[in-house]
Tab-separated table of C-alpha atoms in Angstrom:
chain	number	residue	atom	x	y	z
A	26	UNK	CA	8.814	-14.309	14.984
A	27	UNK	CA	10.414	-11.000	13.074
A	28	UNK	CA	10.952	-7.520	13.860
A	29	UNK	CA	7.469	-5.410	15.005
A	30	UNK	CA	5.436	-9.286	13.907
A	31	UNK	CA	4.989	-12.386	15.552
A	32	UNK	CA	4.049	-14.846	12.857
A	33	UNK	CA	2.252	-17.301	14.195
A	34	UNK	CA	-1.318	-17.417	13.204
A	35	UNK	CA	-2.761	-19.790	15.814
A	36	UNK	CA	-3.122	-17.176	18.381
A	37	UNK	CA	-6.748	-17.009	19.180
A	38	UNK	CA	-8.705	-13.843	18.779
A	39	UNK	CA	-9.549	-14.040	22.224
A	40	UNK	CA	-6.585	-13.606	23.602
A	41	UNK	CA	-5.298	-10.569	21.650
A	42	UNK	CA	-6.302	-6.945	21.649
A	43	UNK	CA	-7.064	-4.242	18.672
A	44	UNK	CA	-4.684	-1.829	18.002
A	45	UNK	CA	-6.882	1.378	20.152
A	46	UNK	CA	-7.028	-0.526	23.038
A	47	UNK	CA	-3.159	-1.891	23.098
A	48	UNK	CA	-2.606	1.684	23.073
A	49	UNK	CA	-4.506	2.451	25.933
A	50	UNK	CA	-3.235	-0.107	28.296
A	51	UNK	CA	0.341	0.377	27.275
A	52	UNK	CA	-0.474	4.526	28.149
A	53	UNK	CA	0.802	6.080	24.748
A	54	UNK	CA	-0.810	7.875	22.356
A	55	UNK	CA	-1.683	6.700	18.647
A	56	UNK	CA	0.778	8.372	17.516
A	57	UNK	CA	3.523	7.589	19.868
A	58	UNK	CA	2.113	4.020	19.893
A	59	UNK	CA	2.419	3.566	15.723
A	60	UNK	CA	6.015	4.400	16.861
A	61	UNK	CA	6.073	1.593	18.623
A	62	UNK	CA	5.034	-0.931	15.824
A	63	UNK	CA	7.038	1.034	13.597
A	64	UNK	CA	10.521	-0.100	15.897
A	65	UNK	CA	8.910	-3.096	17.548
A	66	UNK	CA	9.115	-2.082	20.281
A	67	UNK	CA	5.052	-3.584	20.432
A	68	UNK	CA	4.793	-6.523	18.180
A	69	UNK	CA	1.555	-7.855	16.683
A	70	UNK	CA	0.407	-10.607	15.085
A	71	UNK	CA	-2.172	-10.761	12.065
A	72	UNK	CA	-6.142	-10.567	12.849
A	73	UNK	CA	-7.426	-14.237	12.692
A	74	UNK	CA	-10.870	-12.656	11.701
A	75	UNK	CA	-8.656	-10.729	8.391
A	76	UNK	CA	-8.803	-7.027	10.406
A	77	UNK	CA	-5.896	-6.532	10.284
A	78	UNK	CA	-3.508	-6.496	13.122
A	79	UNK	CA	-3.809	-7.083	16.732
A	80	UNK	CA	-1.445	-7.305	20.036
A	81	UNK	CA	-1.689	-10.304	21.872
A	82	UNK	CA	-2.302	-10.127	25.464
A	83	UNK	CA	0.958	-11.611	26.743
A	84	UNK	CA	2.793	-8.773	24.553
A	85	UNK	CA	1.047	-5.785	26.415
A	86	UNK	CA	1.765	-7.212	30.206
A	87	UNK	CA	5.821	-7.792	28.502
A	88	UNK	CA	5.784	-4.253	27.483
A	89	UNK	CA	3.933	-3.324	31.067
A	90	UNK	CA	6.675	-5.205	33.271
A	91	UNK	CA	10.138	-3.488	31.352
A	92	UNK	CA	11.375	-1.444	33.729
A	93	UNK	CA	10.786	2.160	33.973
A	94	UNK	CA	7.096	1.338	31.798
A	95	UNK	CA	5.768	3.880	30.481
A	96	UNK	CA	8.170	7.183	30.676
A	97	UNK	CA	10.712	4.705	29.661
A	98	UNK	CA	9.189	3.025	26.349
A	99	UNK	CA	7.397	7.381	25.775
A	100	UNK	CA	11.281	7.929	25.396
A	101	UNK	CA	12.223	5.610	23.477
A	102	UNK	CA	9.506	6.321	20.589
A	103	UNK	CA	10.035	9.991	21.367
A	104	UNK	CA	10.330	11.940	17.652
A	105	UNK	CA	10.926	15.060	17.809
A	106	UNK	CA	12.096	18.102	14.720
A	107	UNK	CA	14.255	19.987	14.535
A	108	UNK	CA	15.023	22.514	16.715
A	109	UNK	CA	14.800	19.861	18.980
A	110	UNK	CA	17.051	17.536	17.172
A	111	UNK	CA	19.972	20.562	17.108
A	112	UNK	CA	19.373	21.130	20.885
A	113	UNK	CA	19.539	17.499	21.460
A	114	UNK	CA	23.107	16.798	19.623
A	115	UNK	CA	24.291	19.818	20.654
A	116	UNK	CA	24.456	21.582	17.168
A	117	UNK	CA	22.575	24.765	15.341
A	118	UNK	CA	19.914	24.133	13.572
A	119	UNK	CA	21.281	24.659	10.105
A	120	UNK	CA	23.770	22.072	11.158
A	121	UNK	CA	21.379	19.774	12.294
A	122	UNK	CA	20.151	20.016	8.966
A	123	UNK	CA	22.724	19.685	6.435
A	124	UNK	CA	23.522	16.293	8.882
A	125	UNK	CA	20.050	15.360	7.857
A	126	UNK	CA	20.205	16.479	4.007
A	127	UNK	CA	23.454	14.149	3.942
A	128	UNK	CA	21.510	10.832	5.326
A	129	UNK	CA	23.783	11.209	8.567
A	130	UNK	CA	20.728	10.926	10.499
A	131	UNK	CA	17.098	9.659	9.326
A	132	UNK	CA	13.987	10.699	9.645
A	133	UNK	CA	11.432	8.222	10.812
A	134	UNK	CA	7.850	10.046	10.003
A	135	UNK	CA	7.006	13.376	8.457
A	136	UNK	CA	4.527	15.459	7.796
A	137	UNK	CA	2.608	18.961	6.559
A	138	UNK	CA	2.486	21.985	8.011
A	139	UNK	CA	-0.248	24.201	7.298
A	140	UNK	CA	1.884	26.460	5.306
A	141	UNK	CA	2.613	22.753	3.242
A	142	UNK	CA	6.125	22.684	4.433
A	143	UNK	CA	7.099	19.502	4.703
A	144	UNK	CA	8.002	18.616	8.793
A	145	UNK	CA	10.553	15.859	9.156
A	146	UNK	CA	10.682	14.243	12.115
A	147	UNK	CA	13.533	12.234	14.495
A	148	UNK	CA	14.025	9.983	17.439
A	149	UNK	CA	15.580	11.586	20.010
A	150	UNK	CA	17.287	8.519	20.905
A	151	UNK	CA	19.454	8.187	17.949
A	152	UNK	CA	19.720	11.474	17.711
A	153	UNK	CA	21.395	11.429	21.568
A	154	UNK	CA	23.580	8.471	20.248
A	155	UNK	CA	25.011	10.249	17.269
A	156	UNK	CA	25.723	13.682	18.960
A	157	UNK	CA	27.191	11.589	21.706
A	158	UNK	CA	29.293	9.538	19.482
A	159	UNK	CA	33.362	10.855	19.547
A	160	UNK	CA	33.761	9.525	15.543
A	161	UNK	CA	31.319	12.090	14.627
A	162	UNK	CA	32.556	15.172	16.170
A	163	UNK	CA	34.258	16.436	12.999
A	164	UNK	CA	30.754	16.750	11.637
A	165	UNK	CA	29.593	18.114	14.076
A	166	UNK	CA	31.948	21.108	14.983
A	167	UNK	CA	33.979	23.326	12.250
A	168	UNK	CA	33.325	23.663	8.316
A	169	UNK	CA	31.548	20.760	6.989
A	170	UNK	CA	34.004	18.685	4.886
A	171	UNK	CA	35.068	20.102	0.873
A	172	UNK	CA	33.263	17.208	-0.654
A	173	UNK	CA	29.836	17.301	1.627
A	174	UNK	CA	29.805	20.793	1.007
A	175	UNK	CA	29.860	20.443	-2.386
A	176	UNK	CA	27.163	17.497	-2.446
A	177	UNK	CA	25.135	20.143	-0.286
A	178	UNK	CA	25.719	22.882	-2.829
A	179	UNK	CA	24.689	20.676	-5.723
A	180	UNK	CA	20.952	20.138	-3.367
A	181	UNK	CA	21.421	16.782	-1.941
A	182	UNK	CA	18.612	16.085	0.083
A	183	UNK	CA	18.525	12.107	0.722
A	184	UNK	CA	16.077	12.709	3.783
A	185	UNK	CA	13.192	10.948	1.445
A	186	UNK	CA	14.769	8.143	0.027
A	187	UNK	CA	16.008	7.693	3.540
A	188	UNK	CA	12.520	7.882	5.099
A	189	UNK	CA	11.194	5.811	2.066
A	190	UNK	CA	13.953	2.672	3.045
A	191	UNK	CA	12.996	2.726	6.404
A	192	UNK	CA	9.325	2.997	6.191
A	193	UNK	CA	9.448	-0.170	3.518
A	194	UNK	CA	11.585	-1.700	6.054
A	195	UNK	CA	8.785	-1.757	8.674
A	196	UNK	CA	6.184	-2.473	5.552
A	197	UNK	CA	8.044	-5.730	4.533
A	198	UNK	CA	8.526	-7.086	8.889
A	199	UNK	CA	4.691	-6.569	8.657
A	200	UNK	CA	4.523	-9.475	6.716
A	201	UNK	CA	5.937	-12.665	5.491
A	202	UNK	CA	2.736	-13.644	2.144
A	203	UNK	CA	5.563	-13.059	-1.121
A	204	UNK	CA	2.986	-11.299	-2.870
A	205	UNK	CA	2.007	-9.030	-0.006
A	206	UNK	CA	5.907	-8.448	0.199
A	207	UNK	CA	6.002	-7.578	-3.390
A	208	UNK	CA	3.335	-5.171	-3.145
A	209	UNK	CA	5.624	-3.150	-0.238
A	210	UNK	CA	8.401	-2.770	-2.874
A	211	UNK	CA	5.780	-2.082	-5.249
A	212	UNK	CA	4.403	0.534	-3.373
A	213	UNK	CA	7.453	3.080	-3.725
A	214	UNK	CA	7.214	2.650	-7.526
A	215	UNK	CA	5.706	4.650	-9.363
A	216	UNK	CA	2.683	2.828	-11.472
A	217	UNK	CA	4.508	3.780	-15.096
A	218	UNK	CA	7.513	1.546	-13.937
A	219	UNK	CA	5.921	-1.254	-12.289
A	220	UNK	CA	3.807	-1.670	-15.502
A	221	UNK	CA	7.031	-2.369	-17.356
A	222	UNK	CA	7.878	-4.563	-14.838
A	223	UNK	CA	4.944	-6.372	-14.539
A	224	UNK	CA	3.222	-6.724	-17.912
A	225	UNK	CA	1.209	-9.543	-17.392
A	226	UNK	CA	-2.270	-7.348	-16.265
A	227	UNK	CA	-3.744	-10.200	-14.134
A	228	UNK	CA	-0.403	-10.212	-12.351
A	229	UNK	CA	-0.658	-6.710	-11.660
A	230	UNK	CA	-3.755	-6.404	-10.685
A	231	UNK	CA	-3.129	-9.284	-8.092
A	232	UNK	CA	-0.289	-7.768	-7.529
A	233	UNK	CA	-2.242	-4.569	-6.604
A	234	UNK	CA	-4.389	-6.040	-3.951
A	235	UNK	CA	-1.311	-6.123	-1.359
A	236	UNK	CA	-0.198	-3.306	-2.278
A	237	UNK	CA	0.002	-0.984	1.284
A	238	UNK	CA	-1.972	2.230	1.297
A	239	UNK	CA	-0.001	4.976	1.107
A	240	UNK	CA	-1.201	7.644	3.832
A	241	UNK	CA	-2.419	10.791	2.826
A	242	UNK	CA	-0.932	12.820	5.921
A	243	UNK	CA	-4.408	14.464	5.628
A	244	UNK	CA	-3.654	16.275	2.111
A	245	UNK	CA	-7.412	16.026	-0.088
A	246	UNK	CA	-6.924	13.786	-3.224
A	247	UNK	CA	-5.411	15.710	-6.367
A	248	UNK	CA	-4.745	18.455	-4.271
A	249	UNK	CA	-0.701	20.126	-4.553
A	250	UNK	CA	-0.405	19.132	-0.634
A	251	UNK	CA	-1.179	15.660	-2.071
A	252	UNK	CA	0.915	15.552	-4.808
A	253	UNK	CA	4.271	16.967	-2.430
A	254	UNK	CA	3.279	13.753	-0.565
A	255	UNK	CA	2.912	11.697	-3.531
A	256	UNK	CA	6.485	12.978	-4.355
A	257	UNK	CA	8.052	11.928	-1.160
A	258	UNK	CA	6.507	8.649	-0.782
A	259	UNK	CA	7.667	7.281	-4.308
A	260	UNK	CA	10.906	7.234	-5.524
A	261	UNK	CA	12.906	9.574	-7.946
A	262	UNK	CA	16.967	8.869	-8.403
A	263	UNK	CA	17.643	7.065	-10.438
A	264	UNK	CA	20.070	4.660	-8.784
A	265	UNK	CA	16.563	4.738	-6.293
A	266	UNK	CA	14.943	3.152	-8.790
A	267	UNK	CA	16.425	1.093	-10.638
A	268	UNK	CA	17.625	-1.029	-6.995
A	269	UNK	CA	13.709	-0.953	-6.330
A	270	UNK	CA	13.106	-2.188	-9.833
A	271	UNK	CA	15.234	-4.914	-9.217
A	272	UNK	CA	13.852	-5.531	-6.034
A	273	UNK	CA	10.505	-6.351	-7.233
A	274	UNK	CA	11.531	-8.724	-9.871
A	275	UNK	CA	13.680	-10.781	-7.164
A	276	UNK	CA	9.617	-10.193	-5.571
A	277	UNK	CA	8.016	-11.466	-7.872
A	278	UNK	CA	9.616	-14.699	-8.388
A	279	UNK	CA	9.773	-15.640	-5.430
A	280	UNK	CA	5.607	-14.570	-5.331
A	281	UNK	CA	4.968	-16.366	-8.541
A	282	UNK	CA	6.829	-19.546	-6.995
A	283	UNK	CA	4.221	-19.348	-4.149
A	284	UNK	CA	1.612	-19.358	-5.512
A	285	UNK	CA	-0.067	-18.508	-9.274
A	286	UNK	CA	-1.844	-15.683	-10.242
A	287	UNK	CA	-5.786	-16.288	-9.844
A	288	UNK	CA	-6.831	-15.950	-13.673
A	289	UNK	CA	-10.747	-16.360	-14.683
A	290	UNK	CA	-12.142	-19.381	-15.634
A	291	UNK	CA	-12.854	-19.906	-19.124
A	292	UNK	CA	-16.416	-20.428	-19.853
A	293	UNK	CA	-17.788	-23.188	-21.565
A	294	UNK	CA	-18.154	-23.084	-25.338
A	295	UNK	CA	-21.534	-24.356	-26.323
A	296	UNK	CA	-22.410	-26.558	-28.572
A	297	UNK	CA	-22.834	-25.234	-31.611
A	298	UNK	CA	-26.471	-26.544	-33.252
A	299	UNK	CA	-27.286	-26.882	-37.620
A	300	UNK	CA	-29.386	-24.513	-38.761
A	301	UNK	CA	-31.230	-26.876	-40.759
A	302	UNK	CA	-31.805	-28.919	-37.111
A	303	UNK	CA	-32.916	-25.425	-35.830
A	304	UNK	CA	-35.424	-24.800	-38.030
A	305	UNK	CA	-36.485	-28.977	-38.453
A	306	UNK	CA	-39.291	-28.574	-35.721
A	307	UNK	CA	-40.906	-25.643	-36.947
A	308	UNK	CA	-41.076	-27.151	-40.401
A	309	UNK	CA	-42.675	-30.818	-38.865
A	310	UNK	CA	-45.560	-28.314	-37.193
A	311	UNK	CA	-48.371	-27.192	-38.762
A	312	UNK	CA	-48.820	-23.362	-39.664
A	313	UNK	CA	-51.160	-22.582	-36.747
A	314	UNK	CA	-49.072	-24.324	-33.871
A	315	UNK	CA	-45.745	-22.440	-35.302
A	316	UNK	CA	-47.740	-19.055	-35.269
A	317	UNK	CA	-48.577	-20.264	-31.694
A	318	UNK	CA	-45.008	-19.135	-31.312
A	319	UNK	CA	-43.902	-15.997	-32.363
A	320	UNK	CA	-43.470	-13.895	-29.678
A	321	UNK	CA	-46.268	-11.667	-27.638
A	322	UNK	CA	-48.039	-9.162	-29.536
A	323	UNK	CA	-46.366	-9.863	-32.542
A	324	UNK	CA	-48.972	-9.627	-35.472
A	325	UNK	CA	-49.587	-12.098	-37.915
A	326	UNK	CA	-48.399	-11.424	-41.451
A	327	UNK	CA	-51.039	-10.009	-44.131
A	328	UNK	CA	-53.005	-13.187	-45.839
A	329	UNK	CA	-52.287	-13.635	-49.228
A	330	UNK	CA	-56.062	-14.367	-51.343
A	331	UNK	CA	-56.726	-16.515	-53.344
A	332	UNK	CA	-58.865	-17.316	-56.059
A	333	UNK	CA	-60.368	-20.268	-53.931
A	334	UNK	CA	-60.375	-18.385	-50.315
A	335	UNK	CA	-62.510	-15.383	-52.951
A	336	UNK	CA	-65.360	-17.460	-53.418
A	337	UNK	CA	-65.210	-19.050	-49.968
A	338	UNK	CA	-66.245	-15.850	-48.638
A	339	UNK	CA	-68.960	-15.861	-51.990
A	340	UNK	CA	-70.251	-18.841	-51.185
A	341	UNK	CA	-70.219	-19.176	-47.310
């Protein structure tokens, strides 16, 4: 067992529930349930029928038997925005945003509002813990330290990068398959970066089969909103790209060692036939039989009349 995934693949399907039914039995809204999976509060198993993930009946009973269910579970997966987050930490929204841009608090999800602005959400439980830690008091009161202030003025914003790191961790916990794990890392890189590392087209095609589908967050393809989401889910910082490229290279080594990439089977070459051998059967038959072999609708060539043929016509 690792993270939010139970790795046993022998759980009978009859002993599991679909994600939707599990969410209802755990009295969670779908967004809350997704976060519970993300954070490992609810563990899943692979569907033996290949239909994605499922939750065992034993896991549902385990979660329901915890103290304070369901309120305590809801509180652990509660996500809040900037205004509520600032209130939980006892700071202004301006200072809260600074802390988030510096990477001191890490977003757990995001969405686009109707104005196509990115709204970051944070775990309320983590914000309360951060605010209660006395070591963080200098960051929550008084002037922001000069070095951090300089980074903010230079445009530093670690929210997208920190979200990508957290999201990748969640996806990696969902699988132990080496090719699927390589696909997770590849999903955060631009396709051009992936092509530079995975030069074999068959390997690249096989890897793409395991890349998790990118969430669109409701944005229609090829729209400004979709482009904004794409920028958030794709690594942009040079050091982050370098780190992911190295991770992908290592993941590929492990994937190749686990099983080779499927490749098309070469077609069996036909035995060449000699032109003389091909012509021999037709040459050995009467002319009338050879003409019978012609394709339907094809007329015989015009007969060349000889003197003997003309005399036969004159004297039938």
